[in-house]
Structures are given as structure tokens and as C-alpha cells.
Amino acid sequence: MRGQALAIALVIASGIAMLVMSQATLESLRETRARLYSDYRLSHVWANVKRAPNSSAARIAELGGVNAVEARLRTAGKLRLPDFGDSIEAAVLSASEAGESGQNRLYLRSGRLLDAQADDEILVSDAFAQAHRLRPGARITLTVAGHSEVFTVVGVVASPEFLYQIKPGAMFPDYERYAIVWLNRRALEAALDMHGAFNELVLRLAPGASESDVIAAVDRQLERFGGRGAYGRGIQLSARFLDEEFRQLATMTKLFPTIFLAVAAFLLNVVFTRLIGIQRDQVAVLKAFGYHTRDVVLHYALLVVLICLLGAAIGLAGGIWLGKALAALYQLNFRFPFLDFSLSPGVALLGIGLTMIAALAGAGYAVFRAAGEPVAEAMRPPAPERYVKTRLERLWFARHAAQTTRMVLRQLERRPFKALLTIVGLALAGAIMMMAQLQLNAINYMTDMQYRLAQQQDMTATFTELASRDALGELRGLPGVRRVEGFRAVPVRLRRENHSVQTMIEGLPGDGVLRRPVDVDLRPVPMPASGLLINDFLAQRLGVVVGDRLWVEVLDGELQRFEIPVAQLTREYMGVQAYMELDALNDRLGDGDVLSGASLTVDEDSRAAVARALDKRPRVAGSELRLAAIDAVYKTISQMTDTFTWVAVIMGGVINFGVIYNSARIALAERGRELASLRVLGFTQGEVSYVLLGEQAVLVLLSIPLSFVAGYGLSWFLATNMQSDLYRVPVHVPPGAYAFAALVTIVSALLSALAVRRRIAGLDMIAVLKTRE
Amino acid sequence: MIADEATPTSRDDVIFRAEGLTKTYRMGDVEVQALRGVDLQLYRGEFVVLLGPSGSGKSTLLNILGGLDVPTSGSVWYHGEDITRANDTQLTQFRREHVGFVFQFYNLIPSLTARENVAIVTEIAEKPLAPEAALTLVGLGARFDHFPSQLSGGEQQRVAIARAIAKRPVVMLCDEPTGALDSATGVQVLQALEQANRDLQTTTVVITHNADIARMADRVLTMANGRIVEERRNTARISAAELRW
């Protein structure tokens, strides 16, 4: 009984640990985020503008619903470090001068904040500093608006605005090649020639104020200065990413423990029902001695509770430990400067309570049934079980099967419900393992699509401002460059009736080959000569189909509006992009034949040199090496997803083992007499094992295809619940995931077979001859 | 009356020879001496009844002869081979090829029909009887396809006997085969044993409390306190059909 009790306890422990781990991670992250946002005063609304006088900020401060306003400068820059060849893009901000009462207060990780008088000091974001081991005192070169200057790092900071430090448009963060830096406003004013003006406004709302009303009012105020549309936390990149990540985590937090606990509860119910079924004679003996039914029930309840508590204790301890580890990992990923570990006891207690109820229900049913029989009746072993020939035996193979095979088939067919429950339990455990791998597989698939199919370029260069087509010739002249294609990215708001989405339209050349959106069958989609190409998710968000017309509000420079039909749909797992033929886009905007960047293919040997050459060009804001981007993607994925995946896979394995081992052990207990009789008749241990394990093997084999179906279903469910503007998780279950789930199931089955086989060797042949069936 | 055909005459007819068998069980802190020095020979084709009160060591002796248990000391030779030195695989093979067992509680496989309960043994035997022939021999020609739950106690025990004889064992070891049956049914079962002993020349050892049954034996051994205390040879066997108790 010890091995079985432990196996059951481990299953409970897995369920509880999963629940506690997920819950603790989510709760801790939410608590920490809430504290960061409130203590470090994250803004509620951001507004970008081309150039607005400081006086306009004062007017906005007086708008109803606005609590505080800060005007600041923000621009894109390039950083250079002595020992790092790749180009580094940076968001450059003017540091708040409001001190403690300011918005988006910086959390100082090391060093100090800027000296208000010093123009050569810089603060750098923690992730970037860590990636390059930058410490206060380090010197870095910053290029802003074509002007390079050397700065001294005085502090490494975290900001509630940039918890998730990701470059706009990127899929995953790349801390080596993207930084956020803060300068004194005076220094940045000089570099951008923005004296007395600002280009970004951040504001906090008064309690109860309507965000959309304030945004509309701010947009009206800034329109004449080249406002690019104000937005709230729901759109702000870091806040939005965190929202999405938390939402996905919340989905997994609900889904995984629910399945784990459901399987555990199911298993407990079955195991205890059968376990006590075997002990009915002991129940009868206790009753014969004068124990009341309730005493007997109490006795077994205590046993059940003890096993549950053991499992719950292991699960709780393991869950807290894993939760801390996982939350710490997420903390790293989200760059939370601290983590408030938090676990509300209610959830853990609920989980423990549910497993206990399931176990007690199973045990209670069996005990009451045993206790309900007249004592003498129960002390006698049950009458021989009734059997019939099975339907399977009409098949040829079964008619010619050995008697031992017949025993297996009849056992299975006599209790089809029991067999089905075992199969379902096993299938769910296998399905959990497939589902756990969904993220990892899906992300691999997404990056593959994004980078190998839709984007064939080796490098991307972004210009600081719109450039004429001549710029391409210049790039083509660089040694090693083989192909250059220009593009133009325009920030827009797309509207259709009451739906609106803020995004980018990318203008791509009609004859281009490097950037090619792909359709659902992964075939490149030709760029329509006119009209808009949008991805399926955006179409769904806007409620449009091909042929519908959309309003486009340009959020760059002068506010322009135009209406355009949707020409074609494409499939993308990331973002909500829209595409147009480059010339058609330029025609619409009417500002000439211009580009905002270029895609390049470059000989492998020349890539570093081209990157350096681009870096030196003042009008190139940044260049991105495609392989570096892919590397970054994989690094990030492996850090976070692996942990969760492996925890889920291991626990799935534990459940799998628990189901099979208990099923085999109970079968052994129920059929020990029969098997010992076969041993007496001269059957070898192997032949007897076949009778017992053959039944388990059939159940295991039948469970595997079912686990594939269930695994795909759960993956689909998870993917559907995880889709967002930022990315959709494709339901991509590669053959390896099926194979893995099947393999773990089979290995668990073999391990429990080995464990049970040892017990078959120890069957007491003499004892069974002395007892009546 | 049946003629005394099976009386042994020469050493070649010795199938089992046991010498100085002792068996001590540990039951918790208590030591139980089940056998205290048993010497015994069994001959080809004879019908032996082993009498004695509960706890006298009958079953222990039978289990050791059948290769289900090993003695604490002493040896058992089967056709000159010391089976007390055999390992589990050899003992399994020994039971499989040479021994037929019949037990008080039948020990049939509930999921198999009468025919299949016999077939499960004939499938692994070398020159077995057909299952149907074995069942017909014990008078169950009409019950081939019944499951144990559909058979009476006597019928179940006769299936067990058919199962034991179907592989044509050299020796049949029966532990209280009529213990769970009423008198009339018990007689039917004994008739089946008698017929197998006569038709197949199978050495048959029957353990019983019932002194009446001893009248159908060639030889009667009485055990008490772990020893054989009396051995007598029936000058004339009576047929099982004549037994009443």
C-alpha cells in the first residue's frame, strides 16, 4: 500500500503544485506590477506630437480629468559601445525634472540619477546595461539627429514605462541591440533643436476621469502641432505587452491546474473506490467486532485525508518553490526591479479541498457499499464474477487467441466503463504534455514563418526621416550588398464604423522579393496594385472582408484621412499590420517618391562591415541583422517557455505514471488470486505478467490516439484563448509533440510494468489455495 | 471392489522419495513447526489418501511435493532429481509438465469457460488430452461453454480435475477436493479422480479429513504433529460410488 499511497500522493502533489505555481506566479507578478505602476507613477496617457510649444502643455494640464502633465522630448538614437560590432538602437528620452512627484519615476538599480547641471551624463535601461555589463562610469557614444557625442553612464535604471523593453515592431526583446536612455532635457533640447518645445506628452488622469474623453481632448489640442494621436495604457507598448502576457499566463493558470486537478480527482476517486473494494472483508471484520459503519467510514476517511494531506503538503511546498522560481524568471523577462511574492491561501485551499472531496467521495462510496452488506456476507469473498464471451471474439484473431489473451479481452470488455476511465485519464495526461509544448512549438513555427518565409532579407536599415529613392543606390554601392528594396512605414489608425485599430501601413515594392506577406498556405501573396492588404486578425478586429472600404487616418505629420478598399487578406501570427504597394502608398500621401527604410541581402562575410557602414550614416537610424534577431528570439523563448513547459511535462509524466501504476497495482490486487493460480498450474512469471500487463498495455495503447485528439483539442483551446493584437499562437502541433507524448506514456507504462512485475514474482501461491474465491 | 493393481513391486516404480523433511514457518514472532521429519515414497499409479487433523502438516507436505514450497531441511527426489534444490524456473517447469493440482476452492479462472479453463493448461502442455475429452472424462460433456459462475460447486471441481488430468500428469495432488461439497457431489468428484487414476495411471494423492474416503485408496497415510504416524495398505479398494458420508 505504501507505493500506491505515494503514487497517489504524487498525483495530488502534481495537481496542487501546478495550481499553486501558476497562481503564485500570476498573483506575484500582478501585485508587483500594480505596486510598480502606483509607486512609480506610471502615466495614464501618452501623446506624440511633431513639435509643440511648452505653453500648449500648460493648457492641456487645465483640461478636465487631467491630474498632471509632463512635456518631454523623445527621439530615436544610435548607441555605440567599444567592443560591440552590431548597431544598437535606442529610445532617447529627456529625464523628468519633477522629482518625487513626477511621472514614470525611475527605479535606480545602481549609480545615481542625473546631475541637473551635467550635459554629458546618461542613464541606461537595466536590461541593456546587464546585457553589456555596463556599470556607472562606463562611456558610450550616442548619435542623435546625426550628431554623435560621448556620454558617461551615471546610473542604471528601470522604468515603469519600459518594464518590457522591446523595440516597437519586434516580436521579442533583444536587450543587446535595443536600449532606453535618459538625458537631461537641456542636452536633448540642444541636440534636437527643440528649445521651448516638446514632442511627447505624458499625463495622469484624475480619479474617475474618462480616458477616451481626455484622449480626444488632447488630440484636438495637439492636432495643429502635428499630433500623432494620444493613447492610453491599453496601447502603450510595455503595458500592453504585460497585459497580454498576463492574460496568457492567466489562461494557462486556469487551464493547466484545472486539467491537472481534474485528472488527479478522477484518479483518486477511481483508486479509492477500487482500493476499498478489495478491502471489503476487512470492513466486514471491523463490523463483526462491533464497529459502527460510521467508525469504519471514519477510519478510511482518515486514511484518505492523510494521503491527500501528504500530497497537498508536497504540492504546496513544490508549488511555492516552483512559483518563486517561475515568477523570478518572469521578473527577469519583464525586468521588474523587485518581486512581491504573493499567494492567496484561498486558491490553494480550494485545490486541496477539491482533491480531498473527490478522494473522499470515491472512498466513501466503496466503504458504504462494503459496510452496507450483512457482515457474514461481506466476510465471504464475493461470488465468482460473471463473464460472457466478448464481442471482440467474433473476430478471427480473437477466436484463435490463446486463453491468456482471452482473459485480457474479457477483463477489458466486462468493465468497459472502468477501462474507459483509465484510458481517459491516460489520454488527458498525454494531452497535457502536448498542450504544455504548444507555446514552444508555436513560437518556433511563428519565428519560422516570420523570418524564413515572410522576411527574406539579411538586414533592415531604418532612415531617420523620409529619404528619396536615390538612397537605395547609395546602399547598393556598399561592398557585399546584393539586393536592396525600399519600404515605407506609416503610422495610421484604421477605422471601420465604430471599430478602430492603431497600426502601421507598410508600403512594399510590387516587384519586391525580400518582404513578402504569406497567405494561409504559406505562399507569398503578390502585392495588390491598389488597395490594402491586411492580415486576417486585423480584418476580424475591424469586421471587414475583401472589398470593404476602410478609413485610414495618418498619424505622421499632417493629419490626413483617406478611404481605401481591402484588396486581399493575408495570414500573420504577429501584429496587426497592413500593407500597400509602395508607389500606391506614396501616391495617396502625395509627398513624393519616398522611403522610410530598406531591406538588404548581404554576403555573409560582409554583413558586419555593412552594419558598421550603415551605423556611420547619420540618416540611418538603425540596422537590424536578421540572424541576430532570430538569435534573440530563441534566447528569450528558451528562457521562459522552457521552464513552464518542462514543469508541465514532468507533472504530466507523474500523472501518467500515477494512473498506470495504480491501475496495474489495483488490477494485481483484484486478480492476484487468479494469477497465483496460474503460477501454480505451471505458468511462468512472464506468462502471468502478460495476463496482467497485457490488459494495461491495451489500455495504454488505446489511450495514445485519444491523447493525440485531446492534446490537439487542448492546444487549440489554449491557442484560441491566447490570441491578441500582438500575436496569435498558431495551433501548430508538430509530429515530434505527438511522438513525445506517446513516448512519455509508454515509458511511464514500462516503468510501472517493471514495478508491478516485481510484485508478480512475489505472489504467494500457497495463500491463494487456502482461500475461497 | 477393484483389484489391487497398483501395488508397487520394484524401486523403478518410485516416483517421489522424500527424506527427513522438516518445515518451520515464522508467523510473526511465533515459530510453527509444520513438518518434523517426514520420510515418504510414492509409487507409479497408486492412489494415496493422506489423513490427519488440521495443522498436522498434510498441506505443507503436499505443497513441497508439488514444488509450491521448499522444506527447511531434507530432500525430495522426483525420478531421482532433487527438486528441493531447483530454482523458481525449474520448479515452474516441473509443475507445468508433471503435476496436476486440485484444490478445495477449485481455483478456476472466472473469465474462462469450462473448456477454456482446461485449454489454458493444454496449450502449454506437451501431449495433452483434448479439453473436450478431459471434460467428458469427468462427466461434463454438456457444459463445455459454461463459465464458472454458471456451474455448481461440484461441476466447478470437476472442471478443476479435468484441468489437472488434461496434461496427463505423472502425479495428481488434491488438497481437500471434496471439502467444500456435499456428500453426493463429493462422490461424483471422487469418481472422476478414480477414473483418471485408473485410465491414465496417474499417481494420485488426496488430502482429506474424511476417513471414509480412505477406503478407496491403495495406501493410507495418517499425519499428526508434522509426522507420518501411521501407514496402512488397503487390501481391497472400494469404488468411489460406494462411498457415503
mmCIF file with all atom_site columns, C-alpha atoms in Angstrom, chain A residues 384-389 393 401-404 406-408 410-411 671 673-675 677-685 687 765-766 768-773, chain B residues 25 59 63 67-69 88 92-93 95-96 101 103-113 116 119-121 123-124 145 147-149 156 163 167 175 180:
data_model
loop_
_atom_site.group_PDB
_atom_site.id
_atom_site.type_symbol
_atom_site.label_atom_id
_atom_site.label_alt_id
_atom_site.label_comp_id
_atom_site.label_asym_id
_atom_site.label_entity_id
_atom_site.label_seq_id
_atom_site.pdbx_PDB_ins_code
_atom_site.Cartn_x
_atom_site.Cartn_y
_atom_site.Cartn_z
_atom_site.occupancy
_atom_site.B_iso_or_equiv
_atom_site.pdbx_formal_charge
_atom_site.auth_seq_id
_atom_site.auth_comp_id
_atom_site.auth_asym_id
_atom_site.auth_atom_id
_atom_site.pdbx_PDB_model_num
ATOM 1  C CA . PRO A 1 384 ? -17.257 -15.568 -8.945  1.00 0.00 ? 384 PRO A CA 1
ATOM 2  C CA . GLU A 1 385 ? -17.521 -12.634 -11.279 1.00 0.00 ? 385 GLU A CA 1
ATOM 3  C CA . ARG A 1 386 ? -19.939 -13.120 -14.129 1.00 0.00 ? 386 ARG A CA 1
ATOM 4  C CA . TYR A 1 387 ? -18.316 -13.210 -17.516 1.00 0.00 ? 387 TYR A CA 1
ATOM 5  C CA . VAL A 1 388 ? -19.558 -13.622 -21.048 1.00 0.00 ? 388 VAL A CA 1
ATOM 6  C CA . LYS A 1 389 ? -17.795 -14.117 -24.332 1.00 0.00 ? 389 LYS A CA 1
ATOM 7  C CA . GLU A 1 393 ? -14.182 -12.724 -30.032 1.00 0.00 ? 393 GLU A CA 1
ATOM 8  C CA . ALA A 1 401 ? -6.183  -16.343 -29.454 1.00 0.00 ? 401 ALA A CA 1
ATOM 9  C CA . ALA A 1 402 ? -4.544  -18.095 -26.529 1.00 0.00 ? 402 ALA A CA 1
ATOM 10 C CA . GLN A 1 403 ? -6.627  -18.409 -23.367 1.00 0.00 ? 403 GLN A CA 1
ATOM 11 C CA . THR A 1 404 ? -4.465  -15.826 -21.657 1.00 0.00 ? 404 THR A CA 1
ATOM 12 C CA . ARG A 1 406 ? -8.941  -14.168 -23.989 1.00 0.00 ? 406 ARG A CA 1
ATOM 13 C CA . MET A 1 407 ? -8.629  -13.386 -20.296 1.00 0.00 ? 407 MET A CA 1
ATOM 14 C CA . VAL A 1 408 ? -7.263  -9.968  -21.189 1.00 0.00 ? 408 VAL A CA 1
ATOM 15 C CA . ARG A 1 410 ? -12.829 -10.402 -21.414 1.00 0.00 ? 410 ARG A CA 1
ATOM 16 C CA . GLN A 1 411 ? -11.493 -8.453  -18.461 1.00 0.00 ? 411 GLN A CA 1
ATOM 17 C CA . ARG A 1 671 ? -6.674  -10.571 -9.714  1.00 0.00 ? 671 ARG A CA 1
ATOM 18 C CA . ARG A 1 673 ? -5.657  -14.989 -6.761  1.00 0.00 ? 673 ARG A CA 1
ATOM 19 C CA . GLU A 1 674 ? -6.226  -15.775 -10.407 1.00 0.00 ? 674 GLU A CA 1
ATOM 20 C CA . LEU A 1 675 ? -2.633  -15.008 -11.281 1.00 0.00 ? 675 LEU A CA 1
ATOM 21 C CA . SER A 1 677 ? -3.465  -19.956 -9.554  1.00 0.00 ? 677 SER A CA 1
ATOM 22 C CA . LEU A 1 678 ? -1.858  -19.714 -12.979 1.00 0.00 ? 678 LEU A CA 1
ATOM 23 C CA . ARG A 1 679 ? 1.568   -19.811 -11.361 1.00 0.00 ? 679 ARG A CA 1
ATOM 24 C CA . VAL A 1 680 ? 0.533   -22.980 -9.525  1.00 0.00 ? 680 VAL A CA 1
ATOM 25 C CA . LEU A 1 681 ? -0.542  -24.512 -12.812 1.00 0.00 ? 681 LEU A CA 1
ATOM 26 C CA . GLY A 1 682 ? 2.965   -24.019 -14.121 1.00 0.00 ? 682 GLY A CA 1
ATOM 27 C CA . PHE A 1 683 ? 2.717   -20.654 -15.836 1.00 0.00 ? 683 PHE A CA 1
ATOM 28 C CA . THR A 1 684 ? 5.962   -18.735 -15.786 1.00 0.00 ? 684 THR A CA 1
ATOM 29 C CA . GLN A 1 685 ? 6.252   -15.256 -14.317 1.00 0.00 ? 685 GLN A CA 1
ATOM 30 C CA . GLU A 1 687 ? 3.227   -15.622 -18.911 1.00 0.00 ? 687 GLU A CA 1
ATOM 31 C CA . MET A 1 765 ? 0.922   -19.266 -4.396  1.00 0.00 ? 765 MET A CA 1
ATOM 32 C CA . ILE A 1 766 ? 0.099   -21.163 -1.236  1.00 0.00 ? 766 ILE A CA 1
ATOM 33 C CA . VAL A 1 768 ? -4.452  -18.317 -2.560  1.00 0.00 ? 768 VAL A CA 1
ATOM 34 C CA . LEU A 1 769 ? -5.100  -22.041 -2.454  1.00 0.00 ? 769 LEU A CA 1
ATOM 35 C CA . LYS A 1 770 ? -6.366  -21.765 1.072   1.00 0.00 ? 770 LYS A CA 1
ATOM 36 C CA . THR A 1 771 ? -8.949  -19.103 0.379   1.00 0.00 ? 771 THR A CA 1
ATOM 37 C CA . ARG A 1 772 ? -12.187 -19.325 -1.402  1.00 0.00 ? 772 ARG A CA 1
ATOM 38 C CA . GLU A 1 773 ? -12.873 -17.128 -4.392  1.00 0.00 ? 773 GLU A CA 1
ATOM 39 C CA . TYR B 2 25  ? 7.239   -21.258 9.372   1.00 0.00 ? 25  TYR B CA 1
ATOM 40 C CA . SER B 2 59  ? -0.931  -29.482 3.071   1.00 0.00 ? 59  SER B CA 1
ATOM 41 C CA . ASN B 2 63  ? 2.901   -28.236 -1.360  1.00 0.00 ? 63  ASN B CA 1
ATOM 42 C CA . GLY B 2 67  ? 7.043   -27.709 -5.952  1.00 0.00 ? 67  GLY B CA 1
ATOM 43 C CA . LEU B 2 68  ? 4.999   -24.889 -4.445  1.00 0.00 ? 68  LEU B CA 1
ATOM 44 C CA . ASP B 2 69  ? 7.064   -24.705 -1.276  1.00 0.00 ? 69  ASP B CA 1
ATOM 45 C CA . ASP B 2 88  ? 11.909  -20.980 -9.480  1.00 0.00 ? 88  ASP B CA 1
ATOM 46 C CA . THR B 2 92  ? 7.644   -23.836 -12.664 1.00 0.00 ? 92  THR B CA 1
ATOM 47 C CA . GLN B 2 93  ? 8.676   -26.240 -15.409 1.00 0.00 ? 93  GLN B CA 1
ATOM 48 C CA . ARG B 2 95  ? 4.674   -28.171 -12.145 1.00 0.00 ? 95  ARG B CA 1
ATOM 49 C CA . ARG B 2 96  ? 3.897   -27.409 -15.749 1.00 0.00 ? 96  ARG B CA 1
ATOM 50 C CA . PHE B 2 101 ? -3.329  -29.880 -8.795  1.00 0.00 ? 101 PHE B CA 1
ATOM 51 C CA . PHE B 2 103 ? -7.766  -27.624 -4.592  1.00 0.00 ? 103 PHE B CA 1
ATOM 52 C CA . GLN B 2 104 ? -10.597 -27.243 -2.140  1.00 0.00 ? 104 GLN B CA 1
ATOM 53 C CA . PHE B 2 105 ? -11.722 -23.970 -3.721  1.00 0.00 ? 105 PHE B CA 1
ATOM 54 C CA . TYR B 2 106 ? -11.264 -25.029 -7.364  1.00 0.00 ? 106 TYR B CA 1
ATOM 55 C CA . ASN B 2 107 ? -9.179  -22.005 -8.343  1.00 0.00 ? 107 ASN B CA 1
ATOM 56 C CA . LEU B 2 108 ? -10.745 -21.743 -11.765 1.00 0.00 ? 108 LEU B CA 1
ATOM 57 C CA . ILE B 2 109 ? -10.275 -18.667 -13.914 1.00 0.00 ? 109 ILE B CA 1
ATOM 58 C CA . PRO B 2 110 ? -13.664 -16.917 -13.742 1.00 0.00 ? 110 PRO B CA 1
ATOM 59 C CA . SER B 2 111 ? -13.262 -15.225 -17.109 1.00 0.00 ? 111 SER B CA 1
ATOM 60 C CA . LEU B 2 112 ? -12.805 -18.505 -18.984 1.00 0.00 ? 112 LEU B CA 1
ATOM 61 C CA . THR B 2 113 ? -15.406 -21.157 -19.834 1.00 0.00 ? 113 THR B CA 1
ATOM 62 C CA . GLU B 2 116 ? -11.095 -22.718 -21.852 1.00 0.00 ? 116 GLU B CA 1
ATOM 63 C CA . ALA B 2 119 ? -7.413  -25.372 -22.633 1.00 0.00 ? 119 ALA B CA 1
ATOM 64 C CA . ILE B 2 120 ? -5.302  -22.873 -20.715 1.00 0.00 ? 120 ILE B CA 1
ATOM 65 C CA . VAL B 2 121 ? -3.327  -25.853 -19.409 1.00 0.00 ? 121 VAL B CA 1
ATOM 66 C CA . GLU B 2 123 ? -1.972  -25.012 -24.523 1.00 0.00 ? 123 GLU B CA 1
ATOM 67 C CA . ILE B 2 124 ? 1.243   -25.201 -22.545 1.00 0.00 ? 124 ILE B CA 1
ATOM 68 C CA . ASP B 2 145 ? -19.195 -23.416 -22.763 1.00 0.00 ? 145 ASP B CA 1
ATOM 69 C CA . PHE B 2 147 ? -18.462 -20.011 -17.199 1.00 0.00 ? 147 PHE B CA 1
ATOM 70 C CA . PRO B 2 148 ? -17.567 -20.914 -13.577 1.00 0.00 ? 148 PRO B CA 1
ATOM 71 C CA . SER B 2 149 ? -20.319 -18.598 -12.313 1.00 0.00 ? 149 SER B CA 1
ATOM 72 C CA . GLN B 2 156 ? -16.520 -26.465 -10.882 1.00 0.00 ? 156 GLN B CA 1
ATOM 73 C CA . ARG B 2 163 ? -7.824  -29.293 -15.984 1.00 0.00 ? 163 ARG B CA 1
ATOM 74 C CA . LYS B 2 167 ? -1.975  -32.588 -19.457 1.00 0.00 ? 167 LYS B CA 1
ATOM 75 C CA . ASP B 2 175 ? -5.932  -30.858 -1.312  1.00 0.00 ? 175 ASP B CA 1
ATOM 76 C CA . ALA B 2 180 ? -16.469 -27.592 0.046   1.00 0.00 ? 180 ALA B CA 1
#
